CSV table of C-alpha atoms and ligand atoms in Angstrom, one decimal:
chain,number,residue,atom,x,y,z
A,219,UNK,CA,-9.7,-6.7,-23.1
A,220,UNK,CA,-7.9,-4.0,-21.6
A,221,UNK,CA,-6.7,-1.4,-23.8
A,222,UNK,CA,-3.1,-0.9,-25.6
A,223,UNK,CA,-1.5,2.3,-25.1
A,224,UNK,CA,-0.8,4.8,-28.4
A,225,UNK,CA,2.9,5.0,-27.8
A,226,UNK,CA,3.8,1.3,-26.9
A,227,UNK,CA,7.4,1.3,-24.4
A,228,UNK,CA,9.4,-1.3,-26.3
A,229,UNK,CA,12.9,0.3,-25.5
A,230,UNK,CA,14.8,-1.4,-22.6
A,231,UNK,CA,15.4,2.0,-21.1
A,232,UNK,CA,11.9,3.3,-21.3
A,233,UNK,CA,10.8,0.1,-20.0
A,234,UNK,CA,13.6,0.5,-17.0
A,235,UNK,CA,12.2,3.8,-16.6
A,236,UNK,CA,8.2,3.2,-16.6
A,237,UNK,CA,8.6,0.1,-14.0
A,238,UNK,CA,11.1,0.6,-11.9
A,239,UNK,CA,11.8,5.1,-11.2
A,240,UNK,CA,8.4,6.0,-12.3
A,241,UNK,CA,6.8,3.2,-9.9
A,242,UNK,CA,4.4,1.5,-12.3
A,243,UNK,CA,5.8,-1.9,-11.4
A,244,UNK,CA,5.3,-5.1,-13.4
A,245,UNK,CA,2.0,-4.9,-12.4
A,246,UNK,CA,1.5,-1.1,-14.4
A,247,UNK,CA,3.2,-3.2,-17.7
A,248,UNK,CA,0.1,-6.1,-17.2
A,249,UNK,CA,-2.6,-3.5,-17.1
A,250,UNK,CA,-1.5,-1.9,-20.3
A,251,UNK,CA,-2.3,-5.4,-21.8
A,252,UNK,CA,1.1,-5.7,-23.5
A,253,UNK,CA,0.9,-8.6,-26.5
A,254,UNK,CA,4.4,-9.9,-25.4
A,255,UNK,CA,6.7,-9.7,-22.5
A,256,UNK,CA,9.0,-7.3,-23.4
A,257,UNK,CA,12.9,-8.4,-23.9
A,258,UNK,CA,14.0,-7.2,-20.5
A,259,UNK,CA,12.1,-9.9,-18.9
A,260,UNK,CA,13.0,-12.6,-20.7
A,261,UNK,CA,15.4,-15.3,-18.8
A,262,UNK,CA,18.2,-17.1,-20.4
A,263,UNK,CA,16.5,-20.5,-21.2
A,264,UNK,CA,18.9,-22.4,-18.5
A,265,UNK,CA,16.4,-20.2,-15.9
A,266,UNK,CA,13.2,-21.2,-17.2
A,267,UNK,CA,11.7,-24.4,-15.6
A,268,UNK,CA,11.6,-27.2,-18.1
A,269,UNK,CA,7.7,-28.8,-18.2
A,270,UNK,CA,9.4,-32.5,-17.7
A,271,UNK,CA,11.5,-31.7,-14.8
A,272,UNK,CA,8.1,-31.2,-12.6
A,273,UNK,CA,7.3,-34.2,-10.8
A,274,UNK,CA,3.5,-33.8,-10.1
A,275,UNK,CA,3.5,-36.7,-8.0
A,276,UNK,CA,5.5,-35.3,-5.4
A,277,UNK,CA,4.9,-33.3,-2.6
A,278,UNK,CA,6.7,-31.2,0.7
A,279,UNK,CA,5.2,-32.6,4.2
A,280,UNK,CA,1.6,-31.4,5.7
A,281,UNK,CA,2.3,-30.9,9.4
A,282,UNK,CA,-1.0,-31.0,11.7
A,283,UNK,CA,0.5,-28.5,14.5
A,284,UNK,CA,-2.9,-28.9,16.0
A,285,UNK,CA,-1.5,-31.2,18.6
A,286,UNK,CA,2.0,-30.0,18.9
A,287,UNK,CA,2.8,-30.8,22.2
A,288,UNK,CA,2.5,-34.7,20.7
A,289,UNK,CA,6.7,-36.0,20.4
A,290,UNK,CA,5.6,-37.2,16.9
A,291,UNK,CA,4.6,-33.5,15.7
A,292,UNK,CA,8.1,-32.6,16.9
A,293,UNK,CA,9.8,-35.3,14.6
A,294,UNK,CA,8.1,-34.8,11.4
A,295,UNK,CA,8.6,-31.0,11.9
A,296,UNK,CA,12.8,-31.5,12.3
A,297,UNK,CA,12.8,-34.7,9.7
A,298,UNK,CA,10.9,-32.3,7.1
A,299,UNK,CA,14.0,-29.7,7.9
A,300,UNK,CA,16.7,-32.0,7.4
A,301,UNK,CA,15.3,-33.7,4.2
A,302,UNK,CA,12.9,-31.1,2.9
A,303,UNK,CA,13.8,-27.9,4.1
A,304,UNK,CA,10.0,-27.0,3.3
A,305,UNK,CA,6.8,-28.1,4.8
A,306,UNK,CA,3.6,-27.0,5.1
A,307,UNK,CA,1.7,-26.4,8.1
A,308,UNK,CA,-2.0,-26.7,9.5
A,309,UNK,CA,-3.9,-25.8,12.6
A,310,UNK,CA,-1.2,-23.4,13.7
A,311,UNK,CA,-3.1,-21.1,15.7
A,312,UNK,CA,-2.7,-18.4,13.6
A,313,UNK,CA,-6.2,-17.1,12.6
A,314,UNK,CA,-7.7,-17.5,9.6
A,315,UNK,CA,-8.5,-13.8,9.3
A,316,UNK,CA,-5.4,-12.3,10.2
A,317,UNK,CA,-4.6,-14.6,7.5
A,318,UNK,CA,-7.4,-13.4,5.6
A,319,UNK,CA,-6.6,-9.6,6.5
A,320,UNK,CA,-3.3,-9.8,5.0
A,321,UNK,CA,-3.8,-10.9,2.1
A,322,UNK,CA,-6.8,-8.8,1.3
A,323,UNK,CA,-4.2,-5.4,2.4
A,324,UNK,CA,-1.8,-6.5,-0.4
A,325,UNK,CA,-4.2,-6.0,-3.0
A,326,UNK,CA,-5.4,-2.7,-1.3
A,327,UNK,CA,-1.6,-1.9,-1.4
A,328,UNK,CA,-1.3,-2.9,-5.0
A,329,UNK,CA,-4.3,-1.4,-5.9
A,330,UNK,CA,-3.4,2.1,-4.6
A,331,UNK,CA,-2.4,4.3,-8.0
A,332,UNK,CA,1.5,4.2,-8.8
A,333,UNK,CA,1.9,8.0,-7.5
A,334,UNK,CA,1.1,6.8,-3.7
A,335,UNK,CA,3.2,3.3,-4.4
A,336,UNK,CA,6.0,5.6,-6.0
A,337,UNK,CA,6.2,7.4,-2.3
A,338,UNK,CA,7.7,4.3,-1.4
A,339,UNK,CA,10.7,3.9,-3.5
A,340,UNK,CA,14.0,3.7,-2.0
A,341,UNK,CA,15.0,7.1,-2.8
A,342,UNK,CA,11.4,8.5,-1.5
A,343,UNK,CA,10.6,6.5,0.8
A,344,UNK,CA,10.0,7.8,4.7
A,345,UNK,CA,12.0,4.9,6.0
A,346,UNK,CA,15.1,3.1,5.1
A,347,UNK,CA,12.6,0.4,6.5
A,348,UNK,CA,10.2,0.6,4.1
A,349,UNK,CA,10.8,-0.2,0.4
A,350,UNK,CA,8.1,-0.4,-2.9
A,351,UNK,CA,10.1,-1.9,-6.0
A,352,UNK,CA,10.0,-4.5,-8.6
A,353,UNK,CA,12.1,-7.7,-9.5
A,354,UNK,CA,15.2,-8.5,-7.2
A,355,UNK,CA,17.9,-6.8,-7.5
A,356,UNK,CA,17.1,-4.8,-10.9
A,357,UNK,CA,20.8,-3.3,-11.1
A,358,UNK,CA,22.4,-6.5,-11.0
A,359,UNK,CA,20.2,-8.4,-13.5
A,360,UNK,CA,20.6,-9.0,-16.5
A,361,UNK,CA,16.8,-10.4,-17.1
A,362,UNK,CA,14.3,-8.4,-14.7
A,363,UNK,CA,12.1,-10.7,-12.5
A,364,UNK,CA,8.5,-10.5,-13.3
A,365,UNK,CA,7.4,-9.5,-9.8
A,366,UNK,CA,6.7,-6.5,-7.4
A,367,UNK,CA,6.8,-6.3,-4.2
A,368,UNK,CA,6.7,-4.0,-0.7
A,369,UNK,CA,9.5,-4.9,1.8
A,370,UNK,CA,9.1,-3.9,5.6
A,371,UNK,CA,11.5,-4.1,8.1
A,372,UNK,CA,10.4,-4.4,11.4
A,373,UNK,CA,12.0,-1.9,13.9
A,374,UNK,CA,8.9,-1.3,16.4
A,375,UNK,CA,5.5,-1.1,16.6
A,376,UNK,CA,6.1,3.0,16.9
A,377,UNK,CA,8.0,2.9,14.0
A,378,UNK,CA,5.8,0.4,11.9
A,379,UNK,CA,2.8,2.8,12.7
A,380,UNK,CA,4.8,5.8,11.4
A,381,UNK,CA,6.0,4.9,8.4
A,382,UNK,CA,4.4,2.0,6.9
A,383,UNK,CA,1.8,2.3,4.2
A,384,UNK,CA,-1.3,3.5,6.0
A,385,UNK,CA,-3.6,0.8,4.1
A,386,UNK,CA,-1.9,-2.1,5.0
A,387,UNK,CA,0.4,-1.9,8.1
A,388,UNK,CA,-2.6,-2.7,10.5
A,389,UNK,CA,-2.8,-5.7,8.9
A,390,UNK,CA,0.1,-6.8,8.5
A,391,UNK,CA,1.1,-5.7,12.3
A,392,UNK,CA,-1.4,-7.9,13.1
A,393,UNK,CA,-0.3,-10.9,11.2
A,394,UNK,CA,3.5,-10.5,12.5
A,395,UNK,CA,2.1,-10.4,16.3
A,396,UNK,CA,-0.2,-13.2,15.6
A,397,UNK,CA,2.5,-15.7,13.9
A,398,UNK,CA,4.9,-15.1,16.8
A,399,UNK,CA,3.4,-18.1,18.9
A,400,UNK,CA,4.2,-20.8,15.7
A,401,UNK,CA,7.7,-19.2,15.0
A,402,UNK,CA,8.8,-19.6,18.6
A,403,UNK,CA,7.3,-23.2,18.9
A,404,UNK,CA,8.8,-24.5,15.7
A,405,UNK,CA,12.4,-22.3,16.9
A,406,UNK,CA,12.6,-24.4,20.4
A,407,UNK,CA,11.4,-27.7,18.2
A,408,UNK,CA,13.9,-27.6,15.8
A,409,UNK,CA,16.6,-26.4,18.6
A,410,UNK,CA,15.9,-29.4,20.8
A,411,UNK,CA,17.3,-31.9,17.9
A,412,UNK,CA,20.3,-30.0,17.8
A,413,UNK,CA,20.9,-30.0,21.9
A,414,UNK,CA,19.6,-26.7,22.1
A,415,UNK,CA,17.7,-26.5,25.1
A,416,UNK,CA,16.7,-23.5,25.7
A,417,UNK,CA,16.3,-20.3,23.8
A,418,UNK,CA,17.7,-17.7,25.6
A,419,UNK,CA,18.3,-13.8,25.2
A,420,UNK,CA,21.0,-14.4,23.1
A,421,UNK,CA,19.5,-17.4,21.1
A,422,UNK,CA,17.1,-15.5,20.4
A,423,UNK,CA,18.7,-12.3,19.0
A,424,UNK,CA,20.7,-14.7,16.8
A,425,UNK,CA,17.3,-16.7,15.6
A,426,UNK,CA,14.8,-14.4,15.6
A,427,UNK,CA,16.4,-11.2,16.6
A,428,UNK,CA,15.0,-9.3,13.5
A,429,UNK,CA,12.0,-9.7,10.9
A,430,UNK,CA,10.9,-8.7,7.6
A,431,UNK,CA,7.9,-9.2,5.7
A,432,UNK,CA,7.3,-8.7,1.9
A,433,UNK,CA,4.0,-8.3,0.0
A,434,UNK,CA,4.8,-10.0,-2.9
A,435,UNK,CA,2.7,-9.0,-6.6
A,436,UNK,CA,2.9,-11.4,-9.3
A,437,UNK,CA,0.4,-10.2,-12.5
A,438,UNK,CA,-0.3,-11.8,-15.1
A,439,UNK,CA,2.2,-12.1,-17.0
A,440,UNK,CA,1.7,-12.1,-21.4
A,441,UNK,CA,4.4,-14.9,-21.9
A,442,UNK,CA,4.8,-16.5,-18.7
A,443,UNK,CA,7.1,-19.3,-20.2
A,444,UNK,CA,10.0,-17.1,-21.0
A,445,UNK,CA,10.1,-15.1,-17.6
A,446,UNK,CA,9.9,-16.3,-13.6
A,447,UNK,CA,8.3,-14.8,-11.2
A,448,UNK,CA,11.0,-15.1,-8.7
A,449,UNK,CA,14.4,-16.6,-9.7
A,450,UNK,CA,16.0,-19.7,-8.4
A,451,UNK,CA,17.3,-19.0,-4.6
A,452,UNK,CA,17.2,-19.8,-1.1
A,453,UNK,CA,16.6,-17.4,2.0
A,454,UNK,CA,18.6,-16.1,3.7
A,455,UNK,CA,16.4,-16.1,7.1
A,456,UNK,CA,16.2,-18.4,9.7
A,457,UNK,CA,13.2,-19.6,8.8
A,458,UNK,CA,10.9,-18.1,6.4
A,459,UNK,CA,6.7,-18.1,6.8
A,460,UNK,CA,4.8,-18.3,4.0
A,461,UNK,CA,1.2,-17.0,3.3
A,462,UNK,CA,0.0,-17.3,-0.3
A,463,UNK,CA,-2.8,-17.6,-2.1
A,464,UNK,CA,-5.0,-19.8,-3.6
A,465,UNK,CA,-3.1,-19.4,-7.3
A,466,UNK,CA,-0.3,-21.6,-7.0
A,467,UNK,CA,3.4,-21.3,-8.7
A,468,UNK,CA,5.5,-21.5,-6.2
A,469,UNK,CA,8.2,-24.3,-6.8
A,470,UNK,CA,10.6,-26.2,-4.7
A,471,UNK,CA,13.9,-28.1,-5.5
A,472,UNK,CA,13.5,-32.1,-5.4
A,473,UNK,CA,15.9,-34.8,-6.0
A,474,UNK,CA,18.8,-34.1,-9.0
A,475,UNK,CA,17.2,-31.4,-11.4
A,476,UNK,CA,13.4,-31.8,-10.5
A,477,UNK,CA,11.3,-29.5,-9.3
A,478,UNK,CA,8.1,-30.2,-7.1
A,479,UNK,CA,5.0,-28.0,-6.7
A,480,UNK,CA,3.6,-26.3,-3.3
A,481,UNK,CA,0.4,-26.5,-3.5
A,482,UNK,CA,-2.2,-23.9,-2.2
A,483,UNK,CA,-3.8,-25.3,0.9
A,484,UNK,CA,-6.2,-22.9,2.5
A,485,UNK,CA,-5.2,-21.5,5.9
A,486,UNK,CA,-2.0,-23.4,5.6
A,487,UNK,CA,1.4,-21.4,6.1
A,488,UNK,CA,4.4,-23.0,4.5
A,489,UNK,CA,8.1,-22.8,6.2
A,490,UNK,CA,10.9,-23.2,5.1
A,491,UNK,CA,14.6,-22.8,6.7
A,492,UNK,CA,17.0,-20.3,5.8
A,493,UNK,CA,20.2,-20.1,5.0
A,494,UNK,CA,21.1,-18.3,8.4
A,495,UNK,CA,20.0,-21.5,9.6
A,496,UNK,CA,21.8,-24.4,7.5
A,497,UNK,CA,24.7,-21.9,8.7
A,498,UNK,CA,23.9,-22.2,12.5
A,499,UNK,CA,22.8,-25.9,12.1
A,500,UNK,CA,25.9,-26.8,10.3
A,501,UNK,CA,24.1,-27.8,7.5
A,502,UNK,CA,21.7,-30.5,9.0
A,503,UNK,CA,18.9,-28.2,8.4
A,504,UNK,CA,18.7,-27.1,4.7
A,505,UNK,CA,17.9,-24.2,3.0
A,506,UNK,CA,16.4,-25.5,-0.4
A,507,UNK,CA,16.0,-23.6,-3.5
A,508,UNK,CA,12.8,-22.3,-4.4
A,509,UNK,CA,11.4,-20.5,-7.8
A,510,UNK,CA,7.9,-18.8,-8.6
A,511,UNK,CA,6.6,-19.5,-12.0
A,512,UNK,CA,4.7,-16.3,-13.9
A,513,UNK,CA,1.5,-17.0,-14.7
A,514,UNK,CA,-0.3,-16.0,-17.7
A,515,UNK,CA,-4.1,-15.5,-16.5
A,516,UNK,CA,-4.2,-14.7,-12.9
A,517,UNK,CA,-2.8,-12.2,-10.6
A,518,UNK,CA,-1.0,-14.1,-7.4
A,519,UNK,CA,0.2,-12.7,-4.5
A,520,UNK,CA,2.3,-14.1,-1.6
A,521,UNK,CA,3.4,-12.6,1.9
A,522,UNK,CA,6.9,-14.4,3.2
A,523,UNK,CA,8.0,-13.4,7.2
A,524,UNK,CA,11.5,-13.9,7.0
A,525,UNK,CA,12.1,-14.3,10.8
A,526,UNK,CA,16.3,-13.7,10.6
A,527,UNK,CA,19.7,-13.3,12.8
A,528,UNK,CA,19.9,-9.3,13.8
A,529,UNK,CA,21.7,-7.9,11.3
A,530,UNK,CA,25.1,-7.3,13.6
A,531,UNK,CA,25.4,-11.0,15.0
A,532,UNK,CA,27.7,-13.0,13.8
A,533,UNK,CA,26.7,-16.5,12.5
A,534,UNK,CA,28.1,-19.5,12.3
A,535,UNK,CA,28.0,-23.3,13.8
A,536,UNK,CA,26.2,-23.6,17.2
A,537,UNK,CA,29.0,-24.7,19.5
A,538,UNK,CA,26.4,-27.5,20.5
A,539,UNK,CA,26.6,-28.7,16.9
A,540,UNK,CA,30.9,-29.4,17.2
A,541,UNK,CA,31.1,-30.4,20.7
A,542,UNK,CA,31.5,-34.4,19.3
A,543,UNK,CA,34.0,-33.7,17.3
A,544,UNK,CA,32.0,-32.8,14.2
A,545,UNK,CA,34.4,-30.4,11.8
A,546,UNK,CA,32.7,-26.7,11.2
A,547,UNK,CA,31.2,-26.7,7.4
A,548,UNK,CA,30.9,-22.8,7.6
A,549,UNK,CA,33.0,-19.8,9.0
A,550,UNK,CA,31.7,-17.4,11.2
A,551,UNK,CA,30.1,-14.2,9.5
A,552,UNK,CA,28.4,-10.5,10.3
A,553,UNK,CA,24.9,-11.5,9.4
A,554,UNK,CA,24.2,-7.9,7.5
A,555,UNK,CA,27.0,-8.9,5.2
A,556,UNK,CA,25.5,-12.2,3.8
A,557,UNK,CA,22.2,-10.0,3.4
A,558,UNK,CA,24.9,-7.3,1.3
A,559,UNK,CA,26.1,-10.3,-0.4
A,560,UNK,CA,22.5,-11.9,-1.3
A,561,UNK,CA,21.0,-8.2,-2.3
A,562,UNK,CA,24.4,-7.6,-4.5
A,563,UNK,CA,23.4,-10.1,-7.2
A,564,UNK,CA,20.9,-11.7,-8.8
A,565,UNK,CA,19.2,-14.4,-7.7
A,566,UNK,CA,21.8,-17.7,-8.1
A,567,UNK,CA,20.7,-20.8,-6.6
A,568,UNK,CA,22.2,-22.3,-3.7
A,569,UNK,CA,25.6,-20.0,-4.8
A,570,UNK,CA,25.1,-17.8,-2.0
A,571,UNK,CA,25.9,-20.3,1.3
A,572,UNK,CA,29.2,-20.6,-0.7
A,573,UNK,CA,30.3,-17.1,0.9
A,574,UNK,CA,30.1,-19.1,4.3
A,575,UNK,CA,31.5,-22.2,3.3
A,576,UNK,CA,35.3,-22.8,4.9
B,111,H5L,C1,20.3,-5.5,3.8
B,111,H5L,C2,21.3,-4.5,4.5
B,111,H5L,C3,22.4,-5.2,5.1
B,111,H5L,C4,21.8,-3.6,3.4
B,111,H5L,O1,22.2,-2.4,3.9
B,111,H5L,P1,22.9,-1.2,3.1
B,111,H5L,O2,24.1,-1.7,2.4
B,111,H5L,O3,23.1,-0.1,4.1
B,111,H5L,O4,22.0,-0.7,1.9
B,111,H5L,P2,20.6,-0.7,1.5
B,111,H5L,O5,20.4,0.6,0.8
B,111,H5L,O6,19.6,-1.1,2.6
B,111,H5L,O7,20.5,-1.9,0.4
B,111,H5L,C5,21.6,-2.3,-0.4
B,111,H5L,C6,21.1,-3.1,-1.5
B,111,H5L,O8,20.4,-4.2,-1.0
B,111,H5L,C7,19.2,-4.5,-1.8
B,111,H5L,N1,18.1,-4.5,-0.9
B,111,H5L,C8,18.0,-4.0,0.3
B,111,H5L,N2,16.8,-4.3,0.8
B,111,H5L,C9,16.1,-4.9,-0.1
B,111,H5L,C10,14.9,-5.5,-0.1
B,111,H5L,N3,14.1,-5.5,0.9
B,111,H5L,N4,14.5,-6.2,-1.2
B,111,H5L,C11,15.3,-6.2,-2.3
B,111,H5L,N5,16.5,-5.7,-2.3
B,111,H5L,C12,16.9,-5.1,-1.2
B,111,H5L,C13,19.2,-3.5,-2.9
B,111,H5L,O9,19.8,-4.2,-4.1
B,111,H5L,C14,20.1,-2.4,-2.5
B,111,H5L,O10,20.8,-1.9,-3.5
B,111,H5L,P3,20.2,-0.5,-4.2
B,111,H5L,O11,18.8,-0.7,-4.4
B,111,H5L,O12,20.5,0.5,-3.1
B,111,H5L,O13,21.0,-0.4,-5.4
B,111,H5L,C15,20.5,-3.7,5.5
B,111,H5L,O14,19.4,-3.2,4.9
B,111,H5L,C16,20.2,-4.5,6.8
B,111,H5L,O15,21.0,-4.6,7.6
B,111,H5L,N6,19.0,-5.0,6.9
B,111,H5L,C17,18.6,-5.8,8.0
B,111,H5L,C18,18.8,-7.2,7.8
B,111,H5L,C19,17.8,-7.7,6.8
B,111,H5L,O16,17.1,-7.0,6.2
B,111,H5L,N7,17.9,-9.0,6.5
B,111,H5L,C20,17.0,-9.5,5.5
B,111,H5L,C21,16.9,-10.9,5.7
B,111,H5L,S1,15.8,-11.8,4.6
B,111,H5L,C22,15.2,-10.9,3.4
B,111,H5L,O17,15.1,-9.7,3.5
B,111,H5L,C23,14.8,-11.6,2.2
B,111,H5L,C24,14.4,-10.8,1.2
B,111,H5L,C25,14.0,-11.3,-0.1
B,111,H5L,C26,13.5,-10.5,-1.1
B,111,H5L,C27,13.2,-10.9,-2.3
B,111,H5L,C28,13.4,-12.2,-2.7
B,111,H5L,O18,13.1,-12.7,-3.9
B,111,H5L,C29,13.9,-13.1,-1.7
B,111,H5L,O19,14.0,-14.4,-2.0
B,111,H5L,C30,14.2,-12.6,-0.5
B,112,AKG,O1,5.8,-16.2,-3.7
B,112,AKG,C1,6.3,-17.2,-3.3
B,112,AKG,O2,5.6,-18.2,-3.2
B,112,AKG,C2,7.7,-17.3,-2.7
B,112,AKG,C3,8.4,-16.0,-2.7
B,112,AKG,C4,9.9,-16.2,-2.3
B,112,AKG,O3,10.4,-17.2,-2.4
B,112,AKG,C5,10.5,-15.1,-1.6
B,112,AKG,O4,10.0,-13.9,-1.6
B,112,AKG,O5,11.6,-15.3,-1.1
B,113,FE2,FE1,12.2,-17.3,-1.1
């Protein structure tokens, strides 16, 4: 068993202090060995998932994009995004060890000592792009998530190489470049059933006109029941890309108050749309609320793509979507201020698509 330290952190500001400036990170609080979660992690009990409210029998689509040129592939890709929101996909293209890279470059990240992870704080880091920290939005919640996680911004390649963690961004370069193909092909699926022909320029910018990918930590946690690993929320991408790994915990909203399991498939990638996109689809595509559960005897991690709008277009209905007459459900908004709006609070459900709603 790993050792306890001599002068335990109990107090909330210590705590505050050890994870989040001094760049330990959840993960430093697990390998201390800590006999119970401390009280700055522990949700209100509306937040914690209720064991009867999982319905084991259920599960999100399996899409077989091996033959995706086949009509069919096409319709159970845009019926999982209407009734789903999530789905699960196989034989994609993208290769099993970029896949494989990825995830083995978040534990080398992870693994690096807190002094090199601290570098990469907000207020050291090289790069407004580049961001090390732990939970969600720390200042703005009252319970602390029990997660960490690196966020990247893509910019460029030139500015990837140059600021980026030097342990991971090969990797992780290389799974962005090598997902591109799937994103694109589920994009001009999922645009077709709306009447969108083509992406152009424009479409693009507005769909996938910026990206940016999280590597997500999840350690074990000592009382996994009274914390989350991420709270309940939906993106706020277009459409996110999943990679995890073979732990499991990742939950998405079913009918009424359930809850339904994703369930680790190897070399699968899950999607699921984004808010940006119930926005633009007028809310046939739906973002659904997702949650990670803590775990209490194995270290997960998780690498989402959140393929999104550039941060200065301005969302809103596709004119394609109102030309029969069909009433606008949202207004039309600067895309970097949802993100403000999302990053200004803590995680709340499906509250957040409210700030678009006319
Ligand atoms: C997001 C904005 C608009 C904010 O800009 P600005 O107001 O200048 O300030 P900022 O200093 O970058 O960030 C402001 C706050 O946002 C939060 N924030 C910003 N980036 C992140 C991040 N990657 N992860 C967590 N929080 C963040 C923090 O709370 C910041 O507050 P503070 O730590 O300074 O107190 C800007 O960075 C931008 O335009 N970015 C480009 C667009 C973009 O990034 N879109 C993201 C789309 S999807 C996406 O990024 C999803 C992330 C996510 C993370 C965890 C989850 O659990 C989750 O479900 C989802
Ligand atoms: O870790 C996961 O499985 C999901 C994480 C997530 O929902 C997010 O980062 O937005
Ligand atoms: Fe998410």
């Amino acid at each position: 068993m790993a050792p306890t330290i001599a002068t335990p952190i109990t107090d909330s500001a210590d705590i505050a202090n050890f994870v989040i400036s001094k760049g330990n990170g959840v993960k430093g609080l697990s390998e201390m060995g800590l006999e119970c979660l401390p009280q700055r992690f522990i949700q209100p009990l509306e937040e914690r998932i209720s064991f009867s409210n999982i319905m084991p029998q259920e599960s999100i689509p399996i899409i077989d994009m091996s033959n995706w040129n086949d009509p069919k592939v096409a319709e159970s890709i845009c019926d999982a995004a209407e009734t789903w929101g999530f789905f699960q996909i196989i034989n994609h293209g993208v290769s099993i060890e970029a896949l494989e890279n990825v995830k083995d470059a978040t534990h080398l990240f992870f693994g690096l000592p807190a002094e090199d992870k601290k570098k990469f704080l907000k207020e050291n880091s090289p790069s407004r792009n580049v961001r090390f920290g732990t939970s969600f939005s720390p200042k703005a919640e009252k319970a602390l998530e029990w997660k960490d996680y690196l966020s990247l911004f893509y910019v460029s390649e030139d500015e990837a190489s140059a600021s980026w963690p030097s342990v991971c961004k090969d990797q992780v370069l290389e799974y962005m470049k090598s997902s591109e193909v799937v994103i694109k092909r589920l994009l001009e699926v999922l645009m077709k059933r709306l009447n969108v022909n083509e992406i152009d320029e424009m479409k693009e910018s507005l769909l996938m006109g910026s990206k940016r990918i999280n590597l997500n930590y999840y350690p074990i946690c000592p009382n996994p029941e009274l914390t989350v690993g991420v709270g309940r929320h939906s993106d706020v991408s277009t459409l996110t890309i999943l990679l995890q790994d073979e732990i499991g915990g990742l939950y998405v909203r079913g009918k009424n108050d359930s809850w339904i399991h994703v369930p680790p498939i190897s070399g699968s990638l899950v999607i699921n749309v984004g808010d940006a996109l119930q926005i633009m689809s007028n809310g046939r595509y739906k973002s659904i609320e997702h949650r990670v559960l803590a775990n209490g005897s194995q270290n997960r991690i998780s690498v989402p793509i959140f393929v999104n709008p550039k941060p200065y277009e301005i969302i809103g209905p596709f004119p394609e979507m109102l030309t029969g007459g069909e009433k606008a459900a949202y207004r039309q908004v600067l895309y970097s201020d949802y993100v403000k709006h999302f990053f200004g609070k803590a995680h709340d459900g499906k509250n957040t698509v409210e700030f678009a709603k006319i």
